[in-house]
Amino acid sequence: MRSYVSVFHDPAGKYKVKDLQNMTFKNDTPLFHPHKKVLHEVNNIWLKLTIRNTSEIDSLVYFFTGFHDDIEWYAPDNEGRQQLAMHTGMMIDRANVDRWGHYSFPLHVGAGETKTYYFHIINRFYRENAFMPVVYDPIHYAGFRHVEADHYKSEVLVIQVLLGMLLVFLCVTVINYTQLPDRSSLYFAGYILGLIIFFALRLESKPYQLSFFYFCPMFKYYWDIPAMLFCFYFMYMLFGNMFLSLRERFPLMEKCYRYGAIATGILILVCIALIASGDYQTSATIYTWMYFITIIPIAISFVALARRTRHHPLIRFFLFGSISLLVLSVWAYVNNTQPVGFTPIPELVSPYNIMVLGVLLQALFFAAGLSYRNKLAHQEKTKTQEMLIKQLNKNKELQRKLNEQLEELVKEQTTEILRKKLELEEQRKLQLEVEYSKKLAEIELKAIRAQINPHFIFNCLNSIQLFVMQRDYEHAQKYLSDFSYLIRKTLDFSRRNFITLSDEITYLNTYLGLEKMRFENKMSYEIVVDPVIATAELEVPAMLLQPYVENAVKHGMTNEDHASGLLAIHFNQVASDMLECVIEDNGIGIERSRALRSLPSHHQSSGMEISLNRAELLNKMYNTGIQIEIIDKSLKQANDSGTIIRILIPQL
């Protein structure tokens, strides 16, 4: 009917049907086309069709122009005035609409009558469906509907199968993410979800099938181009960046993928803004240029990755999936049977099944790569656990050997004490008795330090065991390193009576750092030294302060009134020959600790008692005046809690 239909162009959309009587309609045959066509601007036209029935019976024919965005059909009434008979269109119709009944207009012309009909057609999208005016009689019209419906059934079936497989991939990915959280699985799930929405919208472009988006036909305008940018560029680059661990392996490529994803995200927002304003052609142009511009950089990245497949097996899955989609999409675009030229927009490509196959292969390879990545992560985790178990066994063996050595040392020291005691008892002179007392005190001091060592080592090894049982392997390794340092220093200090204040502060810092890790950072501490003190020259008794600090940590971190324990150690020069050490915590205090103590009587911590004995022996051996004062803060102020330990150490 092209030669019988006259056309009037109304690009500004300012004319109404009543204004058309004086307008000039022309035969514009190039306007019509039997296939999809690319639009670079809005197509707003009026069609005029005049039908004369020369037969002696009334006739009924169906006028069909194609499926367009907005169609208004005007028919003459009994007085010859044009009235709006139907307003329809792809962007107008909602649910429960008989599409064929709307887009094929029944024209009733009586015998000997002549009628003129007007059709106002507006297409705003970047592509225009087939636009070919045809008139059918009822019999041929039914056959036309049957042929067109069969033509789309196979393509819709392919899309439905693809959607089913994508849903399976999405469910498997979500399940794997719940078991082994990994951002690459999260990005892949976003990619699959975008594909599901994108291909579900393809059903809307086939008006003969049931669609999920009848309630909002404009939705496909707002997701068509942005969906392709989101799936094939934005989520693709985010997934590849995380899946291949580009930051650790290929830093330069990681920057390219990261900045590429940011640029794509900006383009998506720009396209959504353009589409929301009604400019659909510019968004399609943006995607076309994006596709052609990125082909070479993506190909270069593929070549760079292919050269490293031996060192990174996951690259194969990523390359196979990416190349499958790229090659098949290019093949589909080159062999496009639609007369729209070489275009990367799937909406204009036929055969469509080739590109669908590329998408499916890419999703399949990516899903297989994620499964392989999860397998590698599981193997690495198992290997790490085995190494930590071996290390734990070594630690236990070390603990056993140290305990045996310490027990032997105690026995030897005890035997030596008894021997010296028997020798000294035989001496009756006062000078010999003084010498006897001095040697006896020195031997007892060594024995007491030997008792301190297993007590401290036991607590440290328990802390390491706790981290390993909690699978906190990073903290366990850090704890083990610091613990080794403390073992060496403890054994070293056990052979010395005095050490420098600098060594003591370093030792306490390392010890408190270990306790802070054991309490999962629920404690804080500070060590403040008077600036006038020369820590490298000043000497203090070895291992004298550690039991009090340990006791403060034990009882100072268990106060329910404070969310975090606080321990402060201050070293002050109170006189020219007197050093003051103040250990203060915000724990439950001495009296409350005794009231709440639930340990058996035979399992009591002897660290503080040992330190008191050592202080007495040091005073006896070196005529020093070490003073130790323990203060319960709650006794001074009812609303306060904690303990203050004040130690005065004279300088020899």
XYZ file of C-alpha atoms in Angstrom:
652
model
C 0.000 0.000 0.000
C 3.050 2.311 -0.166
C 1.869 4.006 -3.334
C -1.630 4.533 -1.887
C -0.599 5.971 1.469
C 0.413 9.631 1.553
C 2.663 11.067 4.248
C 2.924 14.384 6.092
C 5.987 14.991 8.298
C 5.417 16.759 11.607
C 8.840 16.767 13.346
C 7.810 19.403 15.865
C 4.554 17.587 16.701
C 2.460 20.773 16.618
C -0.379 19.715 14.307
C -3.698 18.124 15.211
C -6.035 16.098 13.037
C -8.244 19.134 12.417
C -5.252 20.977 10.943
C -4.588 18.324 8.304
C -7.411 19.274 5.900
C -5.304 22.053 4.398
C -1.955 20.245 4.594
C -0.201 18.691 1.609
C 0.398 14.943 1.875
C 3.023 13.372 -0.340
C 3.928 9.866 -1.361
C 7.152 9.197 0.610
C 8.039 5.637 -0.374
C 11.616 5.662 1.154
C 9.987 6.254 4.536
C 8.733 2.677 4.583
C 10.985 -0.305 5.232
C 10.324 -4.046 5.764
C 12.991 -4.473 8.504
C 14.231 -2.672 11.576
C 15.842 0.683 10.935
C 18.239 2.870 12.901
C 16.779 6.215 13.941
C 18.988 9.239 14.498
C 16.075 11.457 15.515
C 12.416 11.186 16.521
C 10.169 10.076 13.621
C 6.820 11.958 13.868
C 4.560 11.515 10.813
C 0.913 11.489 9.708
C -0.423 8.872 7.266
C -3.483 9.426 5.096
C -5.340 6.517 3.524
C -8.417 6.902 1.296
C -10.439 3.758 0.476
C -13.295 3.562 -2.050
C -15.566 0.507 -2.184
C -16.768 0.017 -5.772
C -18.475 -3.293 -5.030
C -22.114 -3.771 -4.151
C -21.466 -5.264 -0.702
C -19.896 -3.882 2.437
C -16.230 -4.759 2.917
C -13.967 -5.276 5.928
C -10.181 -5.018 5.592
C -7.371 -4.739 8.125
C -4.743 -2.017 7.826
C -1.359 -2.917 9.406
C 1.708 -0.652 9.498
C 3.862 -2.400 12.111
C 4.523 -2.147 15.842
C 5.370 1.446 16.750
C 5.837 3.400 19.958
C 2.763 5.640 19.681
C -0.125 5.322 17.182
C -3.338 7.357 16.919
C -6.047 6.164 14.505
C -8.661 8.645 13.331
C -11.790 7.513 11.456
C -14.658 9.600 10.007
C -17.989 9.656 11.842
C -21.465 9.820 10.211
C -21.021 13.540 9.599
C -17.588 13.087 8.010
C -15.590 14.552 10.900
C -12.426 12.724 11.967
C -12.694 11.218 15.436
C -10.059 9.384 17.489
C -10.952 5.717 17.113
C -7.954 4.215 18.939
C -4.799 5.312 20.776
C -2.239 2.520 21.073
C 1.488 1.850 20.827
C 4.326 -0.159 22.294
C 4.891 2.516 24.918
C 1.180 3.093 25.523
C -0.366 -0.342 25.997
C -0.316 -2.022 29.373
C -1.273 -5.499 30.567
C -4.216 -7.544 29.236
C -4.036 -5.992 25.768
C -4.755 -7.933 22.586
C -1.778 -6.652 20.642
C -3.018 -7.788 17.259
C -6.384 -6.174 17.838
C -4.656 -2.838 18.492
C -2.025 -2.742 15.766
C -4.175 -4.017 12.884
C -6.969 -1.493 12.378
C -10.324 -2.805 11.022
C -11.646 -0.565 8.247
C -15.377 -0.928 7.466
C -16.367 0.588 4.114
C -19.911 0.321 2.877
C -20.874 -0.457 -0.691
C -20.136 2.523 -2.913
C -18.629 4.504 -0.008
C -15.350 6.388 0.118
C -13.624 6.941 3.482
C -10.424 8.715 4.511
C -8.442 7.614 7.557
C -5.554 9.336 9.355
C -2.811 7.644 11.352
C -0.440 9.586 13.622
C 2.735 7.527 14.241
C 5.588 8.542 16.585
C 8.781 6.504 17.079
C 11.260 7.877 19.641
C 13.555 4.896 20.233
C 16.944 4.531 18.510
C 15.486 1.805 16.313
C 12.218 1.663 14.390
C 10.394 -1.623 13.832
C 9.386 -2.721 10.334
C 7.247 0.034 8.797
C 5.332 -1.305 5.801
C 1.626 -0.431 5.279
C -0.367 -3.501 4.262
C -4.102 -4.166 3.835
C -5.418 -7.699 4.489
C -8.763 -9.308 4.049
C -9.883 -11.402 7.056
C -8.569 -14.716 5.651
C -5.084 -13.464 4.718
C -4.931 -11.460 7.936
C -5.339 -14.642 10.002
C -2.599 -16.347 7.954
C -0.278 -13.362 8.454
C -0.725 -13.535 12.216
C 0.031 -17.258 12.243
C 3.251 -16.893 10.205
C 4.548 -14.001 12.339
C 3.829 -15.823 15.599
C 5.743 -18.920 14.441
C 8.655 -16.734 13.366
C 9.252 -15.473 16.904
C 8.588 -18.674 18.826
C 12.074 -20.170 18.258
C 13.902 -16.995 19.291
C 11.789 -16.558 22.408
C 12.366 -20.215 23.304
C 16.134 -19.661 23.098
C 15.876 -16.648 25.392
C 13.753 -18.592 27.880
C 16.289 -21.439 27.960
C 19.087 -18.900 28.442
C 17.206 -17.251 31.312
C 16.753 -20.633 32.987
C 20.471 -21.418 32.770
C 21.414 -17.939 34.016
C 19.104 -18.404 37.002
C 20.895 -21.690 37.780
C 24.279 -19.900 37.607
C 22.962 -17.156 39.887
C 21.681 -19.600 42.512
C 24.932 -21.610 42.509
C 26.995 -18.420 42.812
C 24.935 -17.140 45.734
C 25.265 -20.498 47.523
C 29.047 -20.522 46.973
C 29.297 -16.951 48.260
C 27.513 -17.858 51.494
C 29.964 -20.718 52.051
C 33.133 -18.897 50.945
C 32.693 -15.091 50.814
C 34.613 -13.710 47.852
C 34.044 -10.413 46.060
C 34.629 -12.016 42.655
C 31.563 -14.227 43.301
C 29.605 -11.137 44.310
C 30.546 -9.326 41.083
C 29.724 -12.396 39.011
C 26.301 -12.584 40.676
C 25.712 -8.911 39.759
C 26.787 -9.666 36.177
C 24.389 -12.624 35.919
C 21.532 -10.640 37.460
C 22.048 -7.852 34.916
C 21.981 -10.400 32.068
C 18.765 -11.912 33.405
C 17.017 -8.532 33.416
C 18.466 -7.624 30.015
C 17.284 -10.786 28.259
C 13.960 -10.786 30.077
C 13.371 -7.385 28.484
C 13.962 -8.909 25.044
C 10.577 -10.603 25.422
C 8.952 -7.165 25.558
C 10.263 -6.392 22.075
C 8.222 -9.358 20.742
C 4.611 -8.203 21.052
C 3.159 -11.619 20.277
C 4.496 -13.266 23.467
C 3.762 -12.982 27.160
C 5.995 -10.391 28.806
C 6.979 -9.652 32.400
C 7.032 -5.925 31.734
C 3.593 -5.082 30.394
C 3.012 -3.027 33.545
C 5.828 -0.625 32.537
C 6.727 -0.752 28.802
C 9.006 2.280 29.205
C 11.247 0.191 31.475
C 13.122 -1.284 28.532
C 14.031 2.244 27.407
C 15.671 2.834 30.753
C 17.652 -0.402 30.815
C 18.542 -1.351 27.252
C 21.795 0.564 26.645
C 22.659 0.992 30.389
C 22.174 -2.760 30.854
C 24.724 -3.600 28.160
C 27.220 -1.126 29.623
C 26.552 -2.533 33.102
C 26.909 -6.218 32.147
C 29.520 -6.284 29.380
C 31.806 -3.527 30.699
C 31.196 -2.362 34.284
C 30.618 -5.708 36.054
C 32.929 -7.464 33.582
C 35.916 -5.276 34.545
C 35.128 -5.446 38.256
C 34.847 -9.225 38.067
C 38.047 -9.629 36.038
C 39.976 -7.351 38.410
C 38.999 -9.356 41.477
C 38.888 -12.811 39.838
C 42.460 -12.552 38.500
C 43.831 -10.694 41.578
C 45.287 -8.062 39.262
C 46.411 -5.789 42.113
C 48.971 -8.359 43.307
C 49.912 -9.858 39.932
C 49.482 -7.147 37.265
C 49.317 -3.672 38.891
C 49.253 -1.749 35.583
C 46.379 -3.810 34.200
C 44.564 -3.466 37.532
C 44.628 0.325 37.168
C 43.300 0.093 33.601
C 40.424 -2.159 34.662
C 39.637 -0.047 37.726
C 39.610 3.271 35.868
C 37.727 1.642 33.008
C 35.011 0.514 35.438
C 34.796 4.026 36.902
C 34.492 5.588 33.419
C 31.816 3.042 32.469
C 29.864 3.813 35.638
C 29.876 7.492 34.693
C 28.698 6.651 31.157
C 25.861 4.561 32.592
C 24.657 7.524 34.631
C 24.957 9.792 31.567
C 22.925 7.359 29.438
C 20.222 7.066 32.089
C 19.993 10.859 32.259
C 19.761 11.108 28.451
C 17.098 8.412 28.232
C 15.097 9.966 31.058
C 15.086 13.229 29.071
C 13.810 11.390 25.966
C 17.110 11.340 24.035
C 17.463 7.660 23.137
C 19.637 8.107 20.043
C 22.624 9.644 21.876
C 22.792 6.768 24.374
C 22.885 4.277 21.487
C 25.687 6.290 19.860
C 27.643 6.264 23.132
C 27.428 2.466 23.361
C 28.452 2.069 19.680
C 31.569 4.206 20.117
C 32.328 2.504 23.437
C 32.280 -0.888 21.714
C 34.571 0.083 18.816
C 37.020 2.102 20.931
C 37.534 -0.643 23.526
C 38.078 -3.544 21.088
C 41.814 -2.850 20.681
C 42.616 -2.210 24.400
C 40.681 -5.312 25.413
C 42.496 -7.377 22.757
C 45.852 -6.070 24.045
C 44.927 -7.069 27.606
C 43.965 -10.535 26.324
C 47.391 -10.926 24.683
C 49.151 -9.778 27.866
C 47.145 -12.218 29.963
C 47.661 -15.091 27.516
C 51.449 -14.786 27.972
C 51.038 -15.485 31.708
C 48.657 -18.439 31.641
C 51.359 -20.824 32.916
C 51.753 -18.880 36.138
C 48.074 -18.145 36.680
C 45.646 -20.971 35.677
C 42.560 -18.808 36.275
C 43.520 -16.687 33.251
C 42.434 -19.511 30.935
C 38.868 -19.447 32.215
C 38.716 -15.654 31.927
C 40.205 -15.599 28.424
C 38.059 -18.440 27.050
C 34.886 -16.812 28.370
C 35.794 -13.327 27.129
C 36.994 -14.446 23.703
C 33.906 -16.640 23.208
C 31.566 -13.675 23.604
C 33.797 -11.294 21.646
C 34.301 -13.607 18.658
C 30.680 -14.740 18.422
C 29.326 -11.209 18.837
C 31.654 -9.875 16.121
C 30.643 -12.796 13.909
C 26.963 -11.994 14.480
C 27.534 -8.288 13.791
C 29.503 -8.942 10.580
C 26.912 -11.416 9.288
C 23.952 -9.242 10.297
C 21.034 -9.888 7.963
C 19.236 -6.691 8.978
C 19.834 -3.781 6.562
C 21.237 -1.498 9.284
C 24.941 -1.775 8.570
C 27.647 -2.945 10.991
C 26.263 -2.224 14.460
C 27.199 -3.612 17.907
C 23.710 -3.126 19.337
C 22.086 -6.569 19.847
C 18.599 -5.125 19.308
C 19.481 -4.596 15.634
C 21.389 -7.848 15.070
C 20.112 -10.966 13.348
C 20.769 -13.904 13.754
C 20.310 -13.248 17.447
C 21.067 -16.816 18.592
C 24.791 -16.480 17.863
C 25.231 -13.682 20.378
C 23.073 -15.561 22.908
C 25.429 -18.521 22.560
C 28.412 -16.225 23.223
C 26.811 -14.884 26.405
C 26.060 -18.407 27.581
C 29.623 -19.612 26.922
C 31.089 -16.636 28.750
C 28.878 -17.208 31.797
C 29.736 -20.930 31.717
C 33.508 -20.337 31.625
C 33.309 -17.686 34.360
C 31.239 -20.008 36.583
C 33.741 -22.833 36.030
C 36.594 -20.439 36.844
C 34.926 -19.427 40.104
C 34.545 -23.071 41.075
C 38.232 -23.668 40.348
C 39.173 -20.533 42.309
C 37.145 -21.755 45.282
C 38.921 -25.106 45.019
C 42.343 -23.395 45.104
C 41.268 -21.266 48.062
C 40.093 -24.382 49.909
C 43.395 -26.166 49.218
C 45.380 -23.145 50.407
C 43.272 -22.924 53.546
C 43.771 -26.625 54.263
C 47.525 -26.295 53.725
C 47.697 -23.329 56.106
C 45.752 -25.228 58.750
C 48.107 -28.206 58.447
C 51.141 -25.926 58.852
C 49.623 -24.298 61.915
C 48.807 -27.689 63.422
C 52.417 -28.779 62.901
C 53.627 -25.560 64.484
C 51.282 -26.099 67.411
C 52.662 -29.584 67.923
C 56.184 -28.159 67.872
C 55.155 -25.583 70.451
C 53.765 -28.281 72.707
C 56.991 -30.266 72.366
C 58.971 -27.123 73.158
C 56.808 -26.544 76.226
C 57.414 -30.086 77.413
C 61.193 -29.801 76.962
C 61.312 -26.438 78.699
C 59.330 -27.797 81.624
C 61.685 -30.746 81.913
C 64.726 -28.481 81.792
C 63.252 -26.165 84.385
C 62.377 -29.048 86.677
C 65.928 -30.349 86.392
C 67.228 -26.882 87.141
C 65.052 -26.637 90.244
C 66.223 -30.026 91.433
C 69.860 -29.108 90.879
C 69.432 -25.809 92.658
C 67.618 -27.494 95.552
C 70.423 -30.053 95.888
C 72.971 -27.267 95.834
C 71.068 -25.373 98.515
C 70.959 -28.427 100.773
C 74.641 -29.085 100.264
C 75.585 -25.515 101.019
C 73.306 -25.512 104.007
C 75.025 -28.575 105.483
C 78.421 -27.025 104.899
C 77.408 -23.759 106.499
C 75.951 -25.511 109.546
C 79.394 -26.929 110.272
C 80.943 -23.492 110.420
C 80.595 -21.813 113.776
C 82.361 -18.563 113.309
C 80.346 -15.420 112.749
C 82.204 -14.514 109.553
C 81.495 -17.952 108.113
C 77.826 -17.659 109.099
C 77.526 -14.296 107.254
C 79.131 -15.801 104.155
C 76.810 -18.781 104.461
C 73.749 -16.520 104.605
C 74.848 -14.535 101.573
C 75.461 -17.629 99.385
C 72.241 -19.215 100.561
C 70.261 -16.122 99.631
C 71.867 -16.049 96.172
C 71.044 -19.701 95.488
C 67.452 -19.254 96.686
C 67.095 -16.256 94.387
C 68.113 -18.386 91.380
C 65.599 -21.053 92.394
C 62.803 -18.461 92.648
C 63.613 -17.130 89.162
C 63.488 -20.692 87.874
C 59.935 -20.915 89.277
C 58.945 -17.685 87.547
C 59.954 -19.003 84.112
C 57.566 -22.006 83.800
C 54.693 -19.959 85.231
C 55.118 -17.258 82.585
C 55.771 -19.683 79.723
C 52.622 -21.640 80.624
C 50.450 -18.536 80.288
C 52.029 -17.522 76.974
C 51.637 -20.966 75.418
C 48.014 -21.050 76.513
C 47.477 -17.749 74.677
C 49.066 -19.110 71.486
C 46.924 -22.230 71.734
C 43.807 -20.073 72.100
C 44.535 -18.155 68.884
C 45.153 -21.369 66.956
C 41.914 -22.898 68.246
C 40.102 -19.748 67.118
C 41.809 -20.080 63.660
C 43.266 -16.620 64.001
C 46.473 -17.752 62.272
C 47.850 -14.299 61.555
C 47.724 -13.272 65.211
C 49.046 -16.707 66.231
C 52.128 -16.241 64.068
C 52.704 -12.709 65.416
C 52.163 -13.953 68.965
C 54.608 -16.830 68.419
C 57.330 -14.477 67.126
C 57.039 -12.164 70.134
C 56.825 -15.156 72.467
C 60.154 -16.472 71.092
C 61.727 -13.112 71.905
C 60.372 -13.284 75.482
C 61.683 -16.848 75.935
C 65.182 -15.750 74.970
C 65.063 -12.708 77.214
C 63.566 -14.658 80.124
C 66.346 -17.258 79.952
C 68.900 -14.453 79.651
C 67.481 -12.486 82.604
C 67.343 -15.639 84.731
C 71.149 -15.654 84.752
C 71.418 -12.013 85.816
C 70.501 -10.259 89.017
C 70.145 -6.784 87.519
C 69.282 -5.456 84.061
C 69.029 -1.954 82.616
C 65.732 -0.087 82.830
C 65.733 0.139 79.009
C 65.776 -3.695 78.725
C 63.004 -3.945 81.343
C 60.776 -1.477 79.442
C 61.340 -3.336 76.137
C 60.523 -6.627 77.854
C 57.297 -5.238 79.392
C 56.275 -3.653 76.080
C 56.600 -7.006 74.288
C 54.756 -8.830 77.055
C 51.863 -6.343 77.150
C 51.642 -6.432 73.344
C 51.122 -10.207 73.546
C 48.441 -9.812 76.230
C 46.687 -7.146 74.160
C 46.492 -9.539 71.208
C 45.201 -12.305 73.491
C 42.427 -10.040 74.778
C 41.540 -9.131 71.143
C 42.458 -5.457 71.685
C 40.012 -5.150 74.599
C 42.790 -3.642 76.678
C 45.122 -0.700 76.302
C 48.305 0.160 78.090
C 50.910 2.877 78.331
C 54.450 3.055 79.735
C 55.533 6.567 80.736
C 59.163 7.295 81.688
C 60.299 10.468 83.412
C 62.470 12.358 80.849
C 65.235 12.894 83.427
C 65.793 9.129 83.801
C 68.730 7.643 81.871
C 67.121 4.307 81.047
C 70.267 2.861 79.454
C 72.319 3.454 82.638
C 69.814 2.834 85.427
C 69.570 -0.779 86.668
C 66.640 -2.617 88.236
C 66.301 -6.195 89.572
C 65.600 -8.665 86.759
C 62.028 -10.045 86.520
C 60.835 -8.048 89.555
C 58.064 -6.032 87.855
C 56.677 -8.675 85.464
C 54.561 -10.655 88.021
C 52.809 -7.448 89.176
C 52.137 -6.417 85.570
C 50.836 -9.909 84.845
C 48.540 -9.787 87.865
C 47.260 -6.342 86.815
C 46.455 -7.705 83.345
C 44.678 -10.722 84.817
C 42.420 -8.787 87.194
C 42.429 -5.425 85.465
C 40.777 -6.694 82.266
C 37.788 -8.347 83.951
C 35.881 -5.290 85.163
C 32.341 -5.377 83.752
C 31.985 -1.644 84.433
C 34.573 -0.852 81.754
C 34.350 -1.951 78.107
C 38.144 -1.897 77.806
C 40.855 -2.529 80.375
C 43.491 0.168 80.961
C 46.964 -0.432 82.389
C 49.423 2.401 83.078
C 53.090 2.022 84.157
C 54.967 5.144 85.288
C 58.709 5.374 86.074
C 59.562 8.460 88.147
C 62.822 9.755 89.665
C 61.547 10.722 93.132
C 65.068 11.306 94.441
C 68.603 11.282 93.149
C 69.067 7.685 94.343
C 65.463 6.445 94.302
C 63.399 5.126 91.354
C 59.632 4.859 91.692
C 57.537 2.451 89.569
C 53.735 2.807 89.721
C 51.533 0.086 88.150
C 47.886 1.115 87.955
C 44.859 -0.678 86.425
C 41.094 -0.096 86.311
C 40.166 -3.679 87.208
C 37.933 -5.054 89.954
C 40.423 -4.448 92.765
C 42.033 -6.676 95.366
C 39.091 -7.107 97.749
C 36.571 -7.889 95.054
C 39.020 -10.244 93.325
C 39.395 -12.231 96.556
C 35.621 -12.362 97.005
C 35.065 -13.635 93.459
C 37.953 -16.100 93.402
C 36.656 -19.536 92.430
C 39.904 -21.427 91.744
C 40.796 -24.468 93.893
C 43.092 -23.812 96.807
C 45.906 -25.830 95.268
C 45.888 -23.711 92.052
C 46.922 -20.253 93.179
C 49.085 -17.830 91.187
C 52.380 -17.451 93.110
C 53.943 -14.714 90.934
C 53.360 -11.835 93.356
C 54.408 -13.926 96.369
C 57.611 -14.908 94.560
C 58.352 -11.292 93.749
C 57.889 -10.313 97.420
C 60.333 -13.059 98.432
C 62.802 -11.884 95.813
C 62.582 -8.317 97.070
C 63.326 -9.517 100.615
C 66.313 -11.576 99.406
C 67.691 -8.693 97.367
C 67.393 -6.400 100.367
C 69.239 -8.990 102.413
C 71.989 -9.635 99.838
C 72.734 -6.102 98.713
C 71.461 -4.106 101.680
C 68.901 -2.397 99.477
C 65.588 -0.948 100.617
C 63.131 -2.142 97.975
C 59.611 -1.252 99.138
C 56.377 -2.637 97.643
C 52.987 -1.102 98.429
C 49.662 -2.520 97.072
C 46.618 -0.192 97.194
C 42.971 -1.019 96.428
C 41.543 2.118 94.774
C 37.989 1.310 95.916
C 39.057 1.712 99.550
C 40.059 5.318 98.878
C 37.088 6.254 96.718
C 33.878 4.200 96.573
C 33.036 4.950 92.930
C 36.511 3.989 91.732
C 37.961 0.535 91.086
C 41.311 -0.992 90.320
C 44.687 -1.525 91.947
C 47.806 0.611 92.357
C 51.166 -1.056 93.014
C 53.950 1.326 94.084
C 57.516 -0.015 94.063
C 60.485 2.003 95.322
C 63.871 0.785 94.066
C 67.002 2.404 95.601
C 70.033 2.786 93.337
C 73.261 1.100 94.435
